[in-house]
Amino acid sequence: MALLSATTLVAQENKNSTRFELGSGLDISLNDGEHRFNIGGFIQPNGGYRNVKDGESESYFGIQNAFLALKGGILNQRYSFLLDVNFADSNPLMDAWMAYHLKQYLTVSVGQKQTFTNNREMLFHERNLTMPVRSIASEYFSNTGRELGIFLQSNLQAGNVIFRPMVAVTSGDGRNSFGSSSIDVDQGGLKYGGRLDILPLGDFSRGNGQVGVDFAREEKPKLAVGVAWSYNDGASNAVGEGHGDFSFFDENGKSKHPSLRKLSADLLFKWRGFTFMGEYINSTATSLKGSYTSAAADMPLLPGEIAGYLALGDGYNFQAGYFFRQGWGVDARFSRVKPEFKDVSQSIIMETNEFGVALTKYFIDNRFMCQGYFSYLKNPKLETGNERINAEISLRLIF
């Protein structure tokens, strides 16, 4: 009887619970909430029609994203972690990191993580994007935005103004940066970067600052203004999220990598269902002097030729939308990219304009989305033609 009473007492003192809610995943709570775990994800099928002027047209259907995530916190959220995979990607591992919350205002994370050194749209997880794909300003200067390294984030407040300085040191080779074998090693030096966000009107509603739609319909105007920078000390991938895509050499035939610099400035404004986001990106290269494209050092890198290896230039993205109380959303954006060297025919960046509009219906408290999307690109880098029209239907279910 005493043993039974003791067992009952322990069970009462260490309550465990599980709860599933569509959109929030499966929550598991242990030891009265001291340890918490969550299993969730989202799936995004899409289909559409693409027409290229003076070229071939095509229709398509597939699964654009299929994410499964395991996240949680232990010791009353003192430590947290995330494991995030996308089964629709040929390299499925997206995020794999652990974080230590030293203070309420300071967090240190280690592992593969969505970095904050890119433009603001690249800070949004794929499930939180307003449109099926990111803007050309994001796609031309970034890949998935994930990097392997150490990340420091802080949250400071002075009155109603919030300051969020962040610093990161990463491998400079993106995700899975050490390759698939012992000979496929990391190349170049490290990448150093940071971001400073200022919220002069106070914080967004919980979670509303990490999505592209004003789901919370902020009662008071909310604004985030940010600037981000990075210096990749030795890049061998067009956007600095990979390695081994090209090789340069010095006069002695030894490997020599150019350095990639990136600067972003952006803002996010939300109020009563209305959202506006503006972004500017600038990417430049340095450490080019004395570079050769052959180990024999007989083919020097010509002026402007680096534009065929690194994504260099400027990008702009302006996006506005409105979320109605009935669950409808309408959004539009204009994006533009310009190369640093306009006369380089093999330039990775080509002068391109993009117009996009989307009409969306959200169901079940925004956990299920049905969207119609239309975009028009002028003078993109296409095999044929210089215009592209795309019409698409996209679904998104967050579980």
XYZ file of C-alpha atoms in Angstrom:
399
model
C 0.000 0.000 0.000
C 2.833 2.374 0.858
C 4.561 1.551 -2.468
C 1.324 2.200 -4.388
C 0.838 5.529 -2.627
C 4.422 6.549 -3.404
C 4.001 5.636 -7.075
C 0.760 7.633 -7.301
C 2.455 10.589 -5.631
C 5.356 10.513 -8.091
C 2.932 10.352 -11.031
C 1.070 13.353 -9.668
C 4.279 15.295 -9.069
C 5.648 14.535 -12.555
C 2.705 15.063 -14.862
C 3.219 14.329 -18.546
C 0.880 15.348 -21.336
C 0.496 15.202 -25.095
C -1.629 17.428 -27.300
C -2.100 17.703 -31.054
C -3.486 20.730 -32.825
C -3.447 21.302 -36.577
C -0.937 24.029 -37.281
C 0.908 23.542 -33.993
C 1.906 19.892 -34.345
C 2.169 17.298 -31.606
C 3.237 18.793 -28.264
C 4.779 16.548 -25.637
C 5.250 17.937 -22.125
C 7.265 16.100 -19.473
C 7.804 16.720 -15.772
C 5.163 19.431 -15.459
C 6.490 21.273 -18.494
C 10.157 21.204 -17.556
C 10.886 19.496 -20.868
C 8.853 20.166 -24.005
C 9.016 18.600 -27.454
C 7.107 19.250 -30.656
C 6.723 17.293 -33.912
C 5.290 19.243 -36.827
C 5.836 20.350 -40.390
C 4.046 21.377 -43.547
C 3.434 20.201 -47.092
C 3.088 22.404 -50.172
C 1.875 20.890 -53.467
C 1.669 23.194 -56.458
C 0.920 23.170 -60.131
C 0.882 25.730 -62.887
C 1.674 26.896 -66.381
C 4.812 28.676 -67.535
C 5.121 30.497 -70.841
C 8.414 31.766 -72.245
C 8.160 34.291 -75.072
C 9.763 32.897 -78.245
C 10.466 29.707 -76.319
C 8.795 26.571 -75.055
C 5.844 26.603 -72.668
C 5.243 23.977 -70.021
C 2.806 22.883 -67.368
C 3.977 21.356 -64.110
C 2.777 19.733 -60.917
C 4.708 18.571 -57.890
C 5.493 18.879 -54.218
C 7.424 22.091 -53.700
C 8.025 21.601 -49.974
C 7.560 18.684 -47.575
C 8.974 19.665 -44.190
C 9.137 17.610 -41.012
C 10.457 19.260 -37.859
C 11.386 18.099 -34.374
C 11.954 20.913 -31.905
C 11.840 21.448 -28.187
C 13.335 22.778 -25.008
C 14.679 21.203 -21.855
C 15.282 22.417 -18.289
C 12.470 24.982 -18.526
C 13.561 26.176 -21.967
C 17.128 26.912 -20.845
C 18.254 24.798 -23.795
C 16.379 24.457 -27.089
C 16.929 22.632 -30.385
C 15.555 22.207 -33.896
C 15.909 19.427 -36.471
C 14.207 20.404 -39.732
C 14.227 18.397 -42.979
C 12.629 19.000 -46.378
C 11.943 15.724 -48.188
C 11.225 17.604 -51.423
C 14.847 18.782 -51.550
C 17.697 16.689 -52.928
C 19.681 17.679 -49.827
C 16.927 17.353 -47.206
C 18.693 18.540 -44.037
C 17.777 22.197 -43.496
C 18.236 23.027 -39.822
C 20.072 21.147 -37.094
C 21.049 23.314 -34.143
C 21.047 23.632 -30.384
C 20.718 26.867 -28.415
C 21.663 27.934 -24.912
C 19.652 30.815 -23.483
C 22.218 32.409 -21.194
C 19.963 35.277 -20.209
C 16.494 36.431 -21.138
C 18.154 38.830 -23.565
C 21.007 36.640 -24.902
C 20.992 33.344 -26.854
C 23.887 31.350 -28.328
C 23.139 28.783 -31.049
C 25.490 26.225 -32.615
C 24.838 24.135 -35.720
C 23.173 24.537 -39.098
C 20.713 27.404 -38.945
C 18.802 29.902 -41.058
C 21.165 32.843 -40.823
C 20.105 36.426 -40.089
C 22.858 37.950 -42.256
C 20.632 37.956 -45.377
C 17.748 40.213 -46.391
C 14.527 40.043 -44.367
C 12.573 37.764 -46.721
C 15.333 35.181 -46.281
C 14.665 35.254 -42.524
C 11.148 33.860 -43.063
C 10.805 30.082 -42.921
C 9.381 28.540 -46.093
C 6.044 27.885 -44.372
C 5.695 31.610 -43.571
C 6.209 33.047 -47.065
C 3.455 35.197 -48.521
C 3.864 33.795 -52.039
C 4.825 30.298 -53.274
C 8.424 31.333 -53.989
C 10.780 34.007 -52.755
C 11.421 37.121 -54.832
C 14.181 37.197 -57.449
C 16.087 39.568 -55.145
C 16.310 36.721 -52.627
C 16.788 33.886 -55.116
C 19.603 35.563 -57.081
C 21.703 36.441 -54.003
C 20.923 33.486 -51.708
C 20.016 29.816 -51.755
C 18.206 28.410 -48.703
C 19.857 30.851 -46.282
C 21.125 28.042 -44.023
C 24.703 28.024 -42.738
C 26.839 26.031 -40.321
C 28.405 27.934 -37.434
C 27.799 29.802 -34.204
C 25.130 32.482 -33.797
C 24.652 35.086 -31.047
C 21.315 36.895 -30.730
C 20.287 39.484 -28.172
C 17.157 41.446 -27.372
C 17.525 44.816 -25.627
C 14.858 47.380 -24.796
C 14.957 51.091 -23.968
C 11.458 52.308 -23.193
C 9.266 51.190 -26.068
C 12.192 50.843 -28.497
C 13.666 47.365 -29.047
C 17.194 46.712 -30.298
C 18.206 43.292 -31.605
C 21.930 43.023 -32.404
C 23.075 39.670 -33.839
C 26.467 38.241 -34.801
C 27.409 35.027 -36.638
C 30.586 33.179 -37.576
C 29.973 30.360 -40.058
C 31.897 28.044 -42.367
C 31.099 30.275 -45.339
C 30.036 27.267 -47.398
C 26.321 27.105 -46.625
C 24.551 23.990 -45.354
C 26.132 20.527 -45.304
C 29.298 22.526 -45.917
C 31.836 19.766 -45.310
C 30.641 17.734 -48.258
C 29.776 14.093 -48.681
C 33.231 12.522 -48.205
C 36.609 13.090 -46.577
C 38.042 14.543 -49.791
C 35.110 16.946 -50.308
C 36.342 19.366 -47.661
C 35.345 22.885 -46.735
C 37.143 25.493 -48.832
C 38.172 29.061 -48.213
C 37.996 30.841 -44.880
C 35.170 31.629 -42.501
C 32.210 33.931 -43.023
C 31.597 36.780 -40.582
C 28.323 38.640 -40.403
C 25.698 40.335 -38.328
C 22.407 42.154 -38.227
C 20.857 44.981 -36.254
C 17.080 45.277 -36.067
C 15.408 48.295 -34.472
C 11.702 48.248 -33.555
C 10.833 51.860 -32.634
C 7.109 51.156 -32.033
C 7.473 48.103 -29.808
C 7.363 44.419 -30.670
C 4.986 42.665 -33.046
C 2.361 40.339 -31.645
C 3.761 36.914 -30.785
C 5.062 35.260 -33.972
C 3.728 38.026 -36.231
C 7.166 39.431 -36.988
C 8.326 36.170 -38.591
C 5.585 35.920 -41.240
C 4.878 37.912 -44.372
C 1.193 38.508 -43.559
C -0.360 40.526 -40.737
C -2.347 37.598 -39.322
C -2.567 39.336 -35.924
C -4.029 42.493 -37.506
C -1.862 44.664 -35.273
C -3.988 47.191 -33.395
C -1.111 49.667 -33.276
C 1.443 50.305 -36.067
C 4.506 48.072 -35.819
C 7.780 48.655 -37.637
C 11.088 46.785 -37.878
C 14.053 48.453 -39.578
C 17.173 46.375 -40.124
C 20.602 46.275 -41.689
C 22.637 43.095 -42.268
C 26.157 42.497 -43.537
C 28.501 39.590 -44.197
C 32.062 38.978 -45.345
C 32.835 35.540 -46.785
C 36.617 35.170 -46.597
C 37.080 32.828 -49.537
C 34.065 31.796 -51.625
C 33.812 29.119 -54.316
C 30.035 29.240 -54.801
C 28.055 31.965 -56.567
C 26.208 33.099 -53.433
C 28.574 31.706 -50.801
C 26.338 28.772 -49.850
C 28.413 25.912 -51.195
C 31.959 25.097 -52.244
C 34.032 23.735 -55.089
C 31.942 25.195 -57.905
C 34.987 26.991 -59.331
C 38.697 27.371 -58.584
C 41.162 30.235 -58.890
C 44.931 30.113 -58.404
C 47.766 32.419 -57.473
C 50.989 32.874 -59.462
C 52.441 29.730 -57.847
C 49.490 27.551 -58.828
C 48.109 27.370 -55.304
C 44.393 27.635 -54.628
C 43.170 31.212 -54.219
C 39.585 32.179 -53.339
C 37.875 35.538 -53.868
C 35.975 37.075 -50.967
C 32.267 37.878 -51.171
C 30.713 40.856 -49.364
C 26.992 41.367 -48.917
C 25.021 44.276 -47.457
C 21.240 44.361 -46.908
C 18.859 47.016 -45.631
C 15.154 46.365 -45.066
C 11.986 47.277 -43.238
C 8.752 45.540 -42.268
C 5.584 47.473 -41.387
C 2.253 46.035 -40.200
C -0.994 47.626 -39.077
C -4.606 46.409 -39.048
C -4.074 43.747 -41.688
C -1.827 45.826 -43.953
C 1.788 44.754 -44.531
C 4.607 46.481 -46.372
C 8.140 45.137 -46.793
C 11.007 46.862 -48.570
C 14.482 45.414 -49.163
C 17.790 46.390 -50.744
C 20.737 44.017 -51.345
C 24.241 44.775 -52.575
C 26.846 42.096 -53.302
C 30.490 42.769 -54.209
C 33.764 40.827 -54.474
C 37.277 41.523 -53.260
C 40.672 39.769 -53.005
C 40.788 39.393 -56.797
C 44.245 40.776 -57.507
C 46.719 38.151 -58.643
C 44.031 35.574 -59.466
C 44.334 33.119 -62.360
C 41.736 30.752 -63.807
C 44.325 28.010 -64.465
C 46.883 26.333 -62.215
C 49.590 27.163 -64.765
C 49.024 30.844 -63.947
C 48.875 31.702 -67.660
C 45.232 32.869 -67.733
C 44.733 35.890 -65.451
C 41.244 36.750 -64.224
C 40.131 39.604 -66.468
C 38.349 42.736 -65.183
C 34.657 41.982 -64.732
C 35.138 38.254 -65.402
C 34.390 37.505 -61.731
C 30.710 38.269 -62.500
C 30.550 34.890 -64.237
C 31.479 33.143 -60.982
C 29.913 35.203 -58.181
C 26.451 36.801 -57.989
C 27.433 40.484 -57.924
C 25.138 43.475 -58.167
C 22.099 45.067 -56.552
C 18.638 43.792 -55.721
C 15.395 45.511 -54.694
C 12.150 44.024 -53.452
C 8.954 45.871 -52.512
C 5.942 43.939 -51.306
C 2.550 45.017 -49.970
C -0.541 43.099 -48.946
C -3.744 43.137 -46.960
C -5.278 40.406 -44.806
C -9.074 40.564 -44.468
C -10.966 39.431 -41.374
C -12.806 36.857 -43.500
C -9.523 35.023 -44.145
C -8.764 36.382 -47.602
C -5.407 37.908 -48.491
C -4.211 39.890 -51.485
C -0.528 40.631 -52.096
C 1.632 42.230 -54.775
C 5.347 42.728 -55.226
C 7.891 44.290 -57.538
C 11.484 43.043 -57.564
C 14.489 44.107 -59.579
C 18.083 42.903 -59.834
C 20.949 44.660 -61.616
C 24.426 43.245 -62.309
C 27.565 45.052 -61.209
C 29.135 44.429 -64.636
C 26.524 44.922 -67.353
C 28.813 44.058 -70.263
C 29.788 40.582 -69.079
C 27.756 38.169 -71.200
C 28.263 35.251 -68.799
C 27.238 37.253 -65.731
C 25.277 35.227 -63.182
C 23.144 38.296 -62.458
C 21.253 39.720 -65.413
C 19.078 42.806 -65.278
C 15.626 41.459 -64.439
C 12.264 42.863 -63.352
C 9.634 40.752 -61.627
C 5.972 41.562 -60.986
C 3.922 39.208 -58.842
C 0.366 39.132 -57.439
C -1.351 36.567 -55.268
C -4.901 35.969 -54.068
C -5.097 33.685 -51.054
C -7.781 32.070 -48.939
C -6.744 30.936 -45.448
C -8.670 28.253 -43.575
C -8.618 26.780 -40.063
C -6.977 29.792 -38.455
C -4.425 30.149 -41.281
C -3.208 26.558 -41.022
C -4.426 25.656 -44.505
C -3.904 27.930 -47.487
C -5.127 27.895 -51.086
C -3.428 30.451 -53.327
C -3.538 31.653 -56.893
C -0.276 33.250 -58.012
C 0.690 35.144 -61.165
C 4.144 36.495 -62.032
C 5.797 38.222 -64.962
C 9.567 38.403 -65.504
C 11.226 40.706 -68.004
C 14.667 39.881 -69.410
C 15.542 36.972 -67.099
C 18.394 34.599 -67.791
C 16.544 32.144 -69.997
C 17.726 29.805 -72.694
C 15.256 31.358 -75.140
C 13.198 34.527 -75.106
C 13.428 37.419 -72.694
C 10.010 37.322 -71.006
C 8.319 34.742 -68.815
C 4.752 34.480 -67.552
C 3.859 32.070 -64.778
C 0.414 31.168 -63.394
C 0.249 28.813 -60.437
C -2.074 27.248 -57.882
C -0.407 26.461 -54.563
C -1.701 24.734 -51.433
C -0.071 24.766 -48.006
C -1.049 22.636 -45.019
C 0.726 23.183 -41.704
C 0.314 20.272 -39.324
